[in-house]
Coordinates of C-alpha atoms and ligand atoms in Angstrom, one line a residue:
M1 CA 3.2 17.6 233.5
S2 CA 2.3 17.4 229.8
N3 CA -1.1 17.1 228.4
Q4 CA 0.0 14.1 226.6
D5 CA -0.3 12.1 229.9
V6 CA -3.8 13.5 230.8
R7 CA -6.9 13.5 228.9
L8 CA -8.3 17.0 228.7
S9 CA -11.8 18.0 227.5
F10 CA -13.8 21.2 227.6
E11 CA -17.6 21.3 227.7
F12 CA -19.7 24.1 226.4
F13 CA -23.5 24.9 226.4
P14 CA -25.2 26.3 223.2
P15 CA -25.6 30.0 223.6
K16 CA -29.0 31.6 223.0
T17 CA -27.9 34.8 221.2
P18 CA -25.6 35.6 218.2
A19 CA -23.3 37.4 220.6
G20 CA -23.0 34.3 222.7
Q21 CA -22.2 32.3 219.6
E22 CA -19.5 34.7 218.7
K23 CA -18.0 34.6 222.2
L24 CA -18.2 30.8 222.0
D25 CA -16.1 30.7 218.8
T26 CA -13.6 32.8 220.5
V27 CA -13.4 30.9 223.6
K28 CA -13.0 27.6 221.8
D29 CA -10.2 28.9 219.8
Q30 CA -8.5 30.2 222.9
L31 CA -9.0 26.9 224.7
N32 CA -7.7 24.9 221.7
Q33 CA -4.3 26.1 222.5
F34 CA -4.2 23.5 225.2
A35 CA -4.7 20.7 222.6
P36 CA -7.7 19.1 224.3
D37 CA -8.7 15.5 223.3
F38 CA -12.2 16.9 222.5
F39 CA -14.8 19.7 223.2
S40 CA -18.2 18.6 224.1
V41 CA -21.5 20.5 223.7
T42 CA -24.7 20.0 225.9
Y43 CA -28.0 19.1 225.0
G44 CA -31.0 20.9 226.4
A45 CA -33.6 19.0 228.4
G46 CA -36.1 17.3 226.1
G47 CA -33.9 18.0 223.1
S48 CA -34.6 21.7 223.4
T49 CA -31.2 22.7 221.9
R50 CA -31.3 19.9 219.2
D51 CA -30.5 22.2 216.2
N52 CA -28.3 24.5 218.0
T53 CA -26.1 21.5 219.6
K54 CA -25.9 20.1 216.1
D55 CA -25.0 23.4 214.4
I56 CA -22.2 23.9 216.9
V57 CA -20.6 20.4 216.7
T58 CA -20.9 20.5 213.0
R59 CA -19.2 23.8 212.7
F60 CA -16.3 22.8 215.1
K61 CA -15.8 19.5 213.2
Q62 CA -15.6 21.5 210.0
A63 CA -13.0 23.7 211.7
G64 CA -10.9 20.5 212.3
L65 CA -11.7 20.0 216.1
S66 CA -12.6 16.9 217.9
V67 CA -16.0 17.4 219.3
A68 CA -18.7 15.4 221.1
P69 CA -22.4 16.3 221.1
H70 CA -24.4 15.3 224.3
L71 CA -27.4 13.5 223.4
S72 CA -30.5 12.1 225.2
F73 CA -33.8 10.8 223.7
G74 CA -35.5 13.8 225.2
G75 CA -39.0 13.7 223.9
D76 CA -38.0 12.2 220.5
N77 CA -39.0 8.8 219.0
A78 CA -36.4 6.3 218.0
D79 CA -36.4 7.3 214.2
T80 CA -35.7 11.0 215.1
V81 CA -32.8 10.2 217.4
K82 CA -31.3 7.6 214.9
A83 CA -31.6 10.2 212.0
L84 CA -29.7 12.7 214.3
I85 CA -27.0 10.1 215.1
A86 CA -26.7 9.4 211.4
E87 CA -26.2 13.0 210.7
Y88 CA -23.4 13.2 213.2
Q89 CA -21.8 10.0 211.7
A90 CA -21.9 11.6 208.2
A91 CA -20.4 14.9 209.6
G92 CA -17.4 12.8 210.7
I93 CA -18.2 13.0 214.5
D94 CA -17.1 9.8 216.4
R95 CA -17.8 10.5 220.0
I96 CA -21.1 11.2 221.8
V97 CA -21.9 11.9 225.5
A98 CA -24.9 9.6 226.0
L99 CA -27.5 10.6 228.6
R100 CA -31.0 10.2 230.1
G101 CA -31.3 13.8 230.7
D102 CA -34.0 15.3 232.9
M103 CA -37.7 16.2 232.3
P104 CA -38.0 19.6 230.7
S105 CA -39.8 22.0 233.0
G106 CA -43.6 22.3 232.5
V107 CA -44.1 18.9 230.8
G108 CA -46.6 16.5 232.2
G109 CA -46.6 12.9 233.5
A110 CA -46.9 11.5 229.9
Y111 CA -43.3 12.2 229.4
Q112 CA -41.1 9.0 229.4
L113 CA -37.4 9.5 230.0
V114 CA -35.1 6.9 228.5
Y115 CA -32.3 5.7 230.8
A116 CA -28.8 6.2 229.6
N117 CA -27.9 2.5 229.2
E118 CA -30.8 2.2 226.7
L119 CA -29.4 5.1 224.7
V120 CA -26.0 3.4 224.6
A121 CA -27.5 0.0 223.6
F122 CA -29.4 1.8 221.0
I123 CA -26.4 3.5 219.3
R124 CA -24.3 0.2 219.6
E125 CA -27.2 -1.6 217.9
H126 CA -27.4 0.9 215.0
F127 CA -24.1 2.3 214.6
G128 CA -21.8 -0.5 215.8
D129 CA -18.5 0.8 217.2
H130 CA -18.3 4.0 215.3
F131 CA -18.7 6.2 218.2
Q132 CA -16.7 6.5 221.4
L133 CA -19.6 6.7 224.0
E134 CA -19.1 8.8 227.2
V135 CA -21.6 8.4 230.0
A136 CA -22.2 10.4 233.2
A137 CA -21.1 9.2 236.7
Y138 CA -21.8 10.6 240.0
P139 CA -19.3 10.4 242.8
E140 CA -21.8 11.9 245.3
I141 CA -24.5 9.7 243.7
H142 CA -27.4 10.9 241.4
P143 CA -30.1 12.7 243.4
Q144 CA -32.7 10.2 242.2
A145 CA -30.8 7.1 242.8
K146 CA -32.4 4.7 245.3
S147 CA -29.0 3.9 247.0
Y148 CA -25.2 4.2 246.5
D149 CA -25.0 0.6 245.3
D150 CA -27.9 1.0 242.9
D151 CA -26.3 3.9 241.2
I152 CA -23.1 2.1 240.8
R153 CA -25.1 -1.0 239.3
Y154 CA -26.7 1.3 236.9
L155 CA -23.4 2.8 235.9
K156 CA -22.0 -0.6 235.3
G157 CA -25.2 -1.2 233.2
K158 CA -24.0 1.6 230.9
F159 CA -20.6 0.1 230.3
D160 CA -22.1 -3.3 229.8
A161 CA -24.2 -1.7 227.2
G162 CA -21.1 -0.6 225.4
A163 CA -20.0 2.7 227.0
N164 CA -16.2 3.4 226.6
S165 CA -15.7 5.9 229.5
G166 CA -17.3 8.0 232.1
I167 CA -17.4 11.7 232.9
T168 CA -18.3 12.7 236.5
Q169 CA -20.7 15.4 237.9
Y170 CA -18.5 18.1 239.6
F171 CA -17.6 17.7 243.2
Y172 CA -15.1 19.7 245.5
N173 CA -14.4 16.9 247.9
P174 CA -11.7 14.5 246.2
D175 CA -12.5 11.8 248.6
A176 CA -15.8 11.4 247.0
Y177 CA -14.2 10.5 243.7
F178 CA -11.5 8.2 245.3
H179 CA -14.2 6.2 247.1
F180 CA -16.4 6.0 244.2
M181 CA -13.5 4.8 241.9
E182 CA -12.8 2.0 244.5
Q183 CA -16.6 1.1 244.6
C184 CA -16.6 1.1 240.8
A185 CA -13.6 -1.2 240.6
K186 CA -15.2 -3.6 243.1
A187 CA -18.4 -3.6 241.0
G188 CA -16.2 -4.7 238.1
I189 CA -16.1 -1.3 236.2
S190 CA -12.7 -1.1 234.5
Q191 CA -13.3 1.7 232.0
P192 CA -11.7 5.1 232.9
I193 CA -13.9 7.7 234.7
Y194 CA -12.8 11.2 234.1
P195 CA -13.6 13.9 236.9
G196 CA -15.8 16.7 235.8
I197 CA -14.4 20.0 237.0
M198 CA -16.6 23.1 237.7
P199 CA -14.6 26.4 238.0
I200 CA -15.9 28.8 240.6
I201 CA -17.2 31.8 238.7
N202 CA -20.4 33.1 240.5
F203 CA -21.5 32.2 244.1
R204 CA -25.2 32.4 243.7
N205 CA -25.3 30.4 240.3
L206 CA -23.0 27.7 241.7
M207 CA -25.3 27.2 244.8
R208 CA -28.5 27.1 242.8
F209 CA -27.1 24.7 240.2
S210 CA -25.4 22.5 242.9
D211 CA -28.8 22.2 244.7
T212 CA -30.5 20.9 241.5
C213 CA -27.8 18.5 240.5
G214 CA -27.0 17.0 243.8
A215 CA -23.2 18.3 243.9
E216 CA -22.3 19.1 247.4
I217 CA -20.7 22.4 248.4
P218 CA -19.0 21.5 251.7
R219 CA -20.0 23.9 254.6
W220 CA -16.6 25.4 254.9
L221 CA -16.4 26.2 251.3
R222 CA -19.9 27.7 251.2
K223 CA -19.0 29.9 254.1
R224 CA -15.6 30.9 252.6
L225 CA -17.4 31.7 249.3
E226 CA -20.2 33.6 251.1
S227 CA -17.5 35.8 252.7
F228 CA -16.6 37.4 249.4
Y229 CA -20.0 39.0 249.1
D230 CA -20.1 40.7 245.7
D231 CA -16.3 40.9 245.3
N232 CA -16.3 38.6 242.3
D233 CA -12.6 39.0 241.5
S234 CA -11.4 37.8 244.8
L235 CA -14.0 34.9 244.7
R236 CA -12.6 34.0 241.2
A237 CA -9.0 34.2 242.4
F238 CA -9.8 31.9 245.4
G239 CA -11.8 29.5 243.1
V240 CA -8.9 29.3 240.7
D241 CA -6.5 28.2 243.6
L242 CA -9.0 25.8 245.2
V243 CA -9.8 24.2 241.8
T244 CA -6.1 24.0 240.9
E245 CA -5.5 22.2 244.1
L246 CA -8.4 19.8 243.6
C247 CA -7.1 19.0 240.1
E248 CA -3.5 18.3 241.5
T249 CA -4.9 16.0 244.0
L250 CA -7.1 14.2 241.5
L251 CA -4.2 13.7 239.0
E252 CA -1.5 12.9 241.5
N253 CA -3.8 10.0 242.9
G254 CA -4.6 8.5 239.6
A255 CA -7.3 10.4 237.9
P256 CA -6.9 9.7 234.2
G257 CA -7.7 13.3 232.9
L258 CA -10.0 16.2 233.5
H259 CA -13.3 17.3 231.9
F260 CA -13.8 21.1 232.4
Y261 CA -17.3 22.6 232.6
T262 CA -16.1 25.9 231.1
M263 CA -19.5 27.7 231.3
N264 CA -18.4 29.1 227.9
Q265 CA -15.6 31.2 229.7
Y266 CA -12.0 31.0 228.8
E267 CA -10.2 32.5 231.9
P268 CA -11.1 30.4 234.9
C269 CA -10.4 26.9 233.3
A270 CA -7.3 28.2 231.2
T271 CA -5.8 29.6 234.4
V272 CA -6.2 26.3 236.1
V273 CA -4.8 24.3 233.1
K274 CA -1.8 26.7 233.1
N275 CA -1.2 26.2 236.9
L276 CA -1.3 22.5 236.2
G277 CA 1.4 22.8 233.6
L278 CA -0.9 21.0 231.1
T279 CA 0.5 23.1 228.2
P280 CA 1.2 21.6 224.8
Q281 CA 4.9 20.4 224.4
A282 CA 6.8 22.0 221.6
D283 CA 8.2 19.4 219.1
Ligands
FAD301 P1 -28.9 7.5 233.9 O1 -27.7 7.0 234.0 O2 -30.0 6.9 233.1 O3 -29.5 7.6 235.4 C1 -30.6 8.3 235.9 C2 -31.2 7.8 237.2 O4 -31.8 6.7 237.0 C3 -30.1 7.6 238.3 O5 -30.6 7.8 239.5 C4 -29.8 6.0 238.2 O6 -29.4 5.4 239.4 C5 -31.2 5.5 237.7 N1 -31.1 4.4 236.6 C6 -30.1 4.4 235.6 N2 -30.3 3.3 234.9 C7 -31.5 2.8 235.2 C8 -32.2 1.6 234.8 N3 -32.0 1.0 233.8 N4 -33.5 1.3 235.6 C9 -33.7 2.1 236.7 N5 -33.1 3.2 237.2 C10 -31.9 3.4 236.5 N6 -28.2 17.1 231.2 C11 -28.8 17.7 230.2 O7 -29.9 18.0 230.1 N7 -28.0 17.9 229.0 C12 -26.6 17.6 229.0 O8 -26.0 17.9 228.1 C13 -26.1 17.1 230.2 N8 -24.8 16.7 230.1 C14 -24.2 16.1 231.3 C15 -22.8 15.7 231.3 C16 -22.4 15.1 232.4 C17 -20.9 14.7 232.3 C18 -23.1 14.8 233.5 C19 -22.4 14.1 234.7 C20 -24.4 15.2 233.5 C21 -25.0 15.8 232.4 N9 -26.3 16.2 232.4 C22 -26.9 16.8 231.3 C23 -27.2 15.9 233.6 C24 -27.9 14.5 233.4 O9 -28.8 14.6 232.3 C25 -28.9 14.3 234.6 O10 -28.0 14.2 235.8 C26 -29.9 13.3 234.5 O11 -30.7 13.4 235.6 C27 -29.3 11.9 234.5 O12 -28.8 11.5 233.4 P2 -27.9 10.2 233.2 O13 -27.5 10.1 231.8 O14 -26.9 10.2 234.3 O15 -29.0 9.1 233.6

Protein backbone atom coordinates (compact mmCIF):
# COMPACT_ATOMS: atom_id res chain seq x y z
CA MET A 1 0.00 0.00 0.00
CA SER A 2 1.34 3.45 -0.78
CA ASN A 3 0.40 6.57 1.09
CA GLN A 4 -0.67 8.09 -2.21
CA ASP A 5 -3.90 6.06 -1.85
CA VAL A 6 -4.47 6.89 1.79
CA ARG A 7 -4.85 10.35 3.34
CA LEU A 8 -2.55 10.51 6.31
CA SER A 9 -2.53 13.17 9.02
CA PHE A 10 -0.86 13.56 12.40
CA GLU A 11 -2.26 15.54 15.32
CA PHE A 12 -0.20 17.29 18.01
CA PHE A 13 -1.08 19.24 21.12
CA PRO A 14 0.77 22.46 22.02
CA PRO A 15 3.46 21.63 24.60
CA LYS A 16 3.65 23.76 27.73
CA THR A 17 7.44 23.80 28.14
CA PRO A 18 10.44 24.70 25.95
CA ALA A 19 11.62 21.07 26.23
CA GLY A 20 8.23 19.92 24.97
CA GLN A 21 8.42 22.37 22.04
CA GLU A 22 11.86 21.09 21.15
CA LYS A 23 10.68 17.49 21.25
CA LEU A 24 7.67 18.39 19.09
CA ASP A 25 9.94 19.87 16.43
CA THR A 26 11.94 16.65 16.32
CA VAL A 27 8.82 14.45 16.21
CA LYS A 28 7.24 16.45 13.40
CA ASP A 29 10.47 16.15 11.36
CA GLN A 30 10.52 12.40 11.98
CA LEU A 31 6.85 11.94 11.07
CA ASN A 32 7.27 14.12 8.00
CA GLN A 33 9.20 11.25 6.39
CA PHE A 34 5.80 9.61 5.82
CA ALA A 35 4.76 12.59 3.67
CA PRO A 36 1.49 13.20 5.54
CA ASP A 37 -1.22 15.26 3.88
CA PHE A 38 -1.14 17.54 6.89
CA PHE A 39 -0.29 17.96 10.56
CA SER A 40 -2.87 19.41 12.90
CA VAL A 41 -2.45 21.23 16.22
CA THR A 42 -5.15 21.22 18.88
CA TYR A 43 -6.76 24.23 20.55
CA GLY A 44 -7.19 24.28 24.33
CA ALA A 45 -10.68 24.53 25.77
CA GLY A 46 -11.82 28.15 25.86
CA GLY A 47 -8.96 29.22 23.58
CA SER A 48 -6.43 28.56 26.36
CA THR A 49 -3.70 27.66 23.83
CA ARG A 50 -4.59 30.36 21.31
CA ASP A 51 -1.11 31.88 20.99
CA ASN A 52 0.73 28.60 21.37
CA THR A 53 -1.37 26.88 18.68
CA LYS A 54 -0.91 29.88 16.40
CA ASP A 55 2.86 30.00 16.94
CA ILE A 56 3.27 26.29 16.20
CA VAL A 57 1.17 26.22 13.03
CA THR A 58 2.84 29.39 11.75
CA ARG A 59 6.28 27.90 12.40
CA PHE A 60 5.33 24.62 10.72
CA LYS A 61 3.93 26.52 7.73
CA GLN A 62 7.11 28.57 7.42
CA ALA A 63 9.04 25.29 7.39
CA GLY A 64 7.03 24.31 4.30
CA LEU A 65 4.63 21.86 5.99
CA SER A 66 0.92 21.57 5.42
CA VAL A 67 -0.74 22.29 8.74
CA ALA A 68 -4.22 22.79 10.17
CA PRO A 69 -4.95 24.61 13.42
CA HIS A 70 -7.91 23.31 15.44
CA LEU A 71 -10.24 26.17 16.30
CA SER A 72 -13.31 26.86 18.41
CA PHE A 73 -14.96 30.10 19.47
CA GLY A 74 -13.89 29.29 23.01
CA GLY A 75 -14.76 32.34 25.08
CA ASP A 76 -13.88 34.76 22.27
CA ASN A 77 -16.13 37.15 20.41
CA ALA A 78 -16.65 37.08 16.66
CA ASP A 79 -14.12 39.87 15.97
CA THR A 80 -11.33 38.06 17.83
CA VAL A 81 -12.06 34.76 16.07
CA LYS A 82 -12.23 36.51 12.70
CA ALA A 83 -8.91 38.25 13.32
CA LEU A 84 -7.24 34.95 14.22
CA ILE A 85 -8.59 33.24 11.08
CA ALA A 86 -7.40 36.22 9.00
CA GLU A 87 -3.91 35.72 10.47
CA TYR A 88 -4.03 32.08 9.46
CA GLN A 89 -5.08 33.04 5.95
CA ALA A 90 -2.28 35.62 5.71
CA ALA A 91 0.22 32.98 6.88
CA GLY A 92 -0.79 30.78 3.94
CA ILE A 93 -2.71 28.25 6.02
CA ASP A 94 -5.59 26.73 4.09
CA ARG A 95 -7.09 24.12 6.39
CA ILE A 96 -8.84 24.38 9.76
CA VAL A 97 -10.33 21.75 12.09
CA ALA A 98 -13.53 23.55 13.17
CA LEU A 99 -14.96 22.60 16.56
CA ARG A 100 -17.38 23.60 19.28
CA GLY A 101 -14.92 22.53 21.93
CA ASP A 102 -15.76 22.04 25.59
CA MET A 103 -16.31 24.26 28.57
CA PRO A 104 -12.96 25.03 30.24
CA SER A 105 -12.90 23.76 33.82
CA GLY A 106 -13.81 26.31 36.47
CA VAL A 107 -15.92 28.49 34.18
CA GLY A 108 -19.42 29.42 35.30
CA GLY A 109 -22.79 29.14 33.58
CA ALA A 110 -22.43 32.45 31.72
CA TYR A 111 -20.12 30.76 29.24
CA GLN A 112 -21.83 30.02 25.92
CA LEU A 113 -20.39 27.34 23.64
CA VAL A 114 -20.80 27.93 19.90
CA TYR A 115 -21.74 24.79 17.96
CA ALA A 116 -19.29 23.69 15.30
CA ASN A 117 -21.83 24.13 12.47
CA GLU A 118 -22.01 27.82 13.41
CA LEU A 119 -18.22 28.15 13.29
CA VAL A 120 -18.16 26.46 9.87
CA ALA A 121 -20.86 28.85 8.60
CA PHE A 122 -18.95 31.80 10.10
CA ILE A 123 -15.73 30.83 8.31
CA ARG A 124 -17.55 30.31 5.01
CA GLU A 125 -19.33 33.67 5.39
CA HIS A 126 -16.13 35.65 6.01
CA PHE A 127 -13.48 33.65 4.15
CA GLY A 128 -15.39 31.96 1.34
CA ASP A 129 -13.79 28.75 0.12
CA HIS A 130 -10.25 29.62 1.18
CA PHE A 131 -10.10 26.94 3.88
CA GLN A 132 -10.56 23.20 3.69
CA LEU A 133 -12.72 22.62 6.77
CA GLU A 134 -12.52 19.45 8.84
CA VAL A 135 -15.12 18.70 11.51
CA ALA A 136 -15.32 16.16 14.35
CA ALA A 137 -17.42 13.00 14.00
CA TYR A 138 -18.29 10.40 16.64
CA PRO A 139 -18.81 6.77 15.56
CA GLU A 140 -19.67 5.91 19.19
CA ILE A 141 -21.73 9.11 19.43
CA HIS A 142 -20.83 12.34 21.22
CA PRO A 143 -21.34 11.99 24.99
CA GLN A 144 -23.76 14.93 25.13
CA ALA A 145 -25.84 13.90 22.12
CA LYS A 146 -29.52 13.29 22.80
CA SER A 147 -29.60 10.28 20.48
CA TYR A 148 -27.68 8.49 17.72
CA ASP A 149 -29.88 10.01 15.01
CA ASP A 150 -29.62 13.50 16.51
CA ASP A 151 -25.83 13.35 16.47
CA ILE A 152 -25.82 12.27 12.81
CA ARG A 153 -28.30 15.05 12.00
CA TYR A 154 -26.01 17.62 13.61
CA LEU A 155 -23.02 16.18 11.78
CA LYS A 156 -24.94 16.62 8.54
CA GLY A 157 -25.58 20.20 9.63
CA LYS A 158 -21.82 20.77 9.75
CA PHE A 159 -21.43 19.50 6.19
CA ASP A 160 -24.44 21.49 5.01
CA ALA A 161 -22.78 24.58 6.51
CA GLY A 162 -19.73 23.93 4.31
CA ALA A 163 -17.39 21.43 5.97
CA ASN A 164 -15.34 19.35 3.52
CA SER A 165 -14.53 16.28 5.58
CA GLY A 166 -14.76 14.70 9.00
CA ILE A 167 -12.25 13.22 11.43
CA THR A 168 -13.55 10.81 14.04
CA GLN A 169 -13.06 10.45 17.74
CA TYR A 170 -10.93 7.38 18.33
CA PHE A 171 -12.45 3.95 18.80
CA TYR A 172 -11.18 0.38 18.99
CA ASN A 173 -14.24 -1.35 17.56
CA PRO A 174 -14.16 -1.01 13.76
CA ASP A 175 -17.83 -2.03 13.50
CA ALA A 176 -18.74 1.23 15.24
CA TYR A 177 -17.11 3.12 12.35
CA PHE A 178 -18.63 0.95 9.61
CA HIS A 179 -22.13 1.22 11.07
CA PHE A 180 -21.68 4.96 11.53
CA MET A 181 -20.58 5.37 7.91
CA GLU A 182 -23.69 3.48 6.75
CA GLN A 183 -25.91 5.72 8.83
CA CYS A 184 -24.13 8.83 7.55
CA ALA A 185 -24.69 7.68 3.96
CA LYS A 186 -28.39 7.07 4.73
CA ALA A 187 -28.60 10.58 6.15
CA GLY A 188 -27.21 11.97 2.89
CA ILE A 189 -23.63 12.63 4.02
CA SER A 190 -21.30 11.97 1.10
CA GLN A 191 -18.16 13.73 2.36
CA PRO A 192 -15.23 11.55 3.49
CA ILE A 193 -14.90 10.81 7.21
CA TYR A 194 -11.41 9.81 8.33
CA PRO A 195 -10.99 7.51 11.33
CA GLY A 196 -9.05 9.02 14.24
CA ILE A 197 -6.49 6.54 15.54
CA MET A 198 -5.24 6.60 19.12
CA PRO A 199 -2.06 4.63 19.82
CA ILE A 200 -1.96 2.72 23.10
CA ILE A 201 0.85 4.29 25.09
CA ASN A 202 -0.24 4.47 28.72
CA PHE A 203 -3.09 2.47 30.28
CA ARG A 204 -4.18 4.91 32.98
CA ASN A 205 -4.13 7.95 30.73
CA LEU A 206 -6.09 6.11 28.05
CA MET A 207 -8.78 5.02 30.53
CA ARG A 208 -9.09 8.50 32.01
CA PHE A 209 -9.28 10.22 28.64
CA SER A 210 -11.71 7.66 27.21
CA ASP A 211 -14.10 8.18 30.12
CA THR A 212 -14.30 11.91 29.50
CA CYS A 213 -14.58 11.85 25.71
CA GLY A 214 -17.00 8.91 25.46
CA ALA A 215 -14.65 6.56 23.56
CA GLU A 216 -15.32 2.97 24.54
CA ILE A 217 -12.57 0.60 25.58
CA PRO A 218 -14.14 -2.83 25.10
CA ARG A 219 -14.08 -4.97 28.26
CA TRP A 220 -11.78 -7.60 26.75
CA LEU A 221 -9.30 -4.92 25.75
CA ARG A 222 -9.41 -3.19 29.12
CA LYS A 223 -8.78 -6.52 30.85
CA ARG A 224 -5.93 -7.31 28.46
CA LEU A 225 -4.31 -3.90 29.01
CA GLU A 226 -4.72 -4.18 32.78
CA SER A 227 -2.81 -7.45 32.72
CA PHE A 228 0.38 -5.65 31.70
CA TYR A 229 0.43 -3.80 35.06
CA ASP A 230 3.41 -1.44 34.85
CA ASP A 231 5.16 -3.28 32.03
CA ASN A 232 4.81 -0.39 29.61
CA ASP A 233 7.05 -1.91 26.93
CA SER A 234 4.81 -4.98 26.60
CA LEU A 235 1.71 -2.78 26.68
CA ARG A 236 3.06 -0.64 23.85
CA ALA A 237 4.08 -3.67 21.78
CA PHE A 238 0.60 -5.15 22.22
CA GLY A 239 -0.92 -1.75 21.41
CA VAL A 240 1.04 -1.41 18.18
CA ASP A 241 -0.16 -4.83 16.97
CA LEU A 242 -3.75 -4.08 17.94
CA VAL A 243 -3.79 -0.64 16.33
CA THR A 244 -2.08 -1.96 13.19
CA GLU A 245 -4.82 -4.60 12.85
CA LEU A 246 -7.50 -1.97 13.44
CA CYS A 247 -6.04 0.26 10.72
CA GLU A 248 -5.75 -2.66 8.29
CA THR A 249 -9.40 -3.57 8.84
CA LEU A 250 -10.46 0.04 8.36
CA LEU A 251 -8.46 0.58 5.18
CA GLU A 252 -9.39 -2.80 3.66
CA ASN A 253 -13.05 -1.94 4.17
CA GLY A 254 -13.05 1.48 2.61
CA ALA A 255 -11.76 4.02 5.14
CA PRO A 256 -10.28 6.81 3.00
CA GLY A 257 -7.30 7.49 5.27
CA LEU A 258 -6.11 7.73 8.87
CA HIS A 259 -5.71 10.61 11.33
CA PHE A 260 -3.28 9.77 14.14
CA TYR A 261 -3.56 11.26 17.62
CA THR A 262 0.20 11.18 18.10
CA MET A 263 0.27 12.44 21.71
CA ASN A 264 3.42 14.22 20.46
CA GLN A 265 5.28 10.89 20.25
CA TYR A 266 7.02 9.44 17.22
CA GLU A 267 7.47 5.75 17.89
CA PRO A 268 3.94 4.33 18.38
CA CYS A 269 2.38 5.97 15.30
CA ALA A 270 5.47 5.53 13.14
CA THR A 271 5.60 1.80 13.86
CA VAL A 272 1.95 1.40 12.88
CA VAL A 273 2.43 3.43 9.70
CA LYS A 274 5.47 1.34 8.78
CA ASN A 275 3.60 -1.89 9.54
CA LEU A 276 0.88 -0.74 7.16
CA GLY A 277 3.45 -0.15 4.44
CA LEU A 278 2.43 3.50 4.14
CA THR A 279 5.90 4.64 3.23
CA PRO A 280 6.63 7.29 0.62
CA GLN A 281 7.36 5.83 -2.81
CA ALA A 282 10.67 6.56 -4.44
CA ASP A 283 10.31 8.38 -7.80
P1 LIG B 1 -20.51 19.95 17.85
O1 LIG B 1 -20.44 19.31 16.54
O2 LIG B 1 -20.98 21.36 17.92
O3 LIG B 1 -21.45 19.02 18.76
C1 LIG B 1 -21.47 19.12 20.18
C2 LIG B 1 -22.70 18.44 20.75
O4 LIG B 1 -23.87 19.21 20.49
C3 LIG B 1 -23.04 17.06 20.20
O5 LIG B 1 -23.62 16.32 21.24
C4 LIG B 1 -24.05 17.32 19.09
O6 LIG B 1 -24.95 16.21 18.91
C5 LIG B 1 -24.78 18.55 19.60
N1 LIG B 1 -25.04 19.53 18.54
C6 LIG B 1 -24.26 19.82 17.46
N2 LIG B 1 -24.77 20.84 16.75
C7 LIG B 1 -25.88 21.22 17.41
C8 LIG B 1 -26.86 22.25 17.18
N3 LIG B 1 -26.74 23.06 16.12
N4 LIG B 1 -27.88 22.37 18.06
C9 LIG B 1 -28.00 21.53 19.12
N5 LIG B 1 -27.12 20.54 19.39
C10 LIG B 1 -26.07 20.41 18.55
N6 LIG B 1 -11.40 19.61 21.84
C11 LIG B 1 -10.62 20.67 22.15
O7 LIG B 1 -10.84 21.31 23.19
N7 LIG B 1 -9.58 21.08 21.35
C12 LIG B 1 -9.30 20.44 20.20
O8 LIG B 1 -8.38 20.82 19.47
C13 LIG B 1 -10.09 19.30 19.82
N8 LIG B 1 -9.87 18.64 18.68
C14 LIG B 1 -10.66 17.59 18.33
C15 LIG B 1 -10.44 16.93 17.11
C16 LIG B 1 -11.23 15.85 16.72
C17 LIG B 1 -10.96 15.16 15.41
C18 LIG B 1 -12.28 15.41 17.59
C19 LIG B 1 -13.13 14.23 17.20
C20 LIG B 1 -12.52 16.06 18.78
C21 LIG B 1 -11.74 17.15 19.17
N9 LIG B 1 -11.96 17.87 20.36
C22 LIG B 1 -11.15 18.93 20.69
C23 LIG B 1 -13.04 17.48 21.26
C24 LIG B 1 -14.34 18.31 20.99
O9 LIG B 1 -14.07 19.66 21.20
C25 LIG B 1 -15.42 17.85 21.92
O10 LIG B 1 -15.82 16.54 21.61
C26 LIG B 1 -16.64 18.76 22.03
O11 LIG B 1 -17.44 18.32 23.13
C27 LIG B 1 -17.52 18.78 20.80
O12 LIG B 1 -17.00 19.48 19.75
P2 LIG B 1 -17.68 19.32 18.30
O13 LIG B 1 -17.00 20.23 17.39
O14 LIG B 1 -17.80 17.90 17.93
O15 LIG B 1 -19.15 19.90 18.64
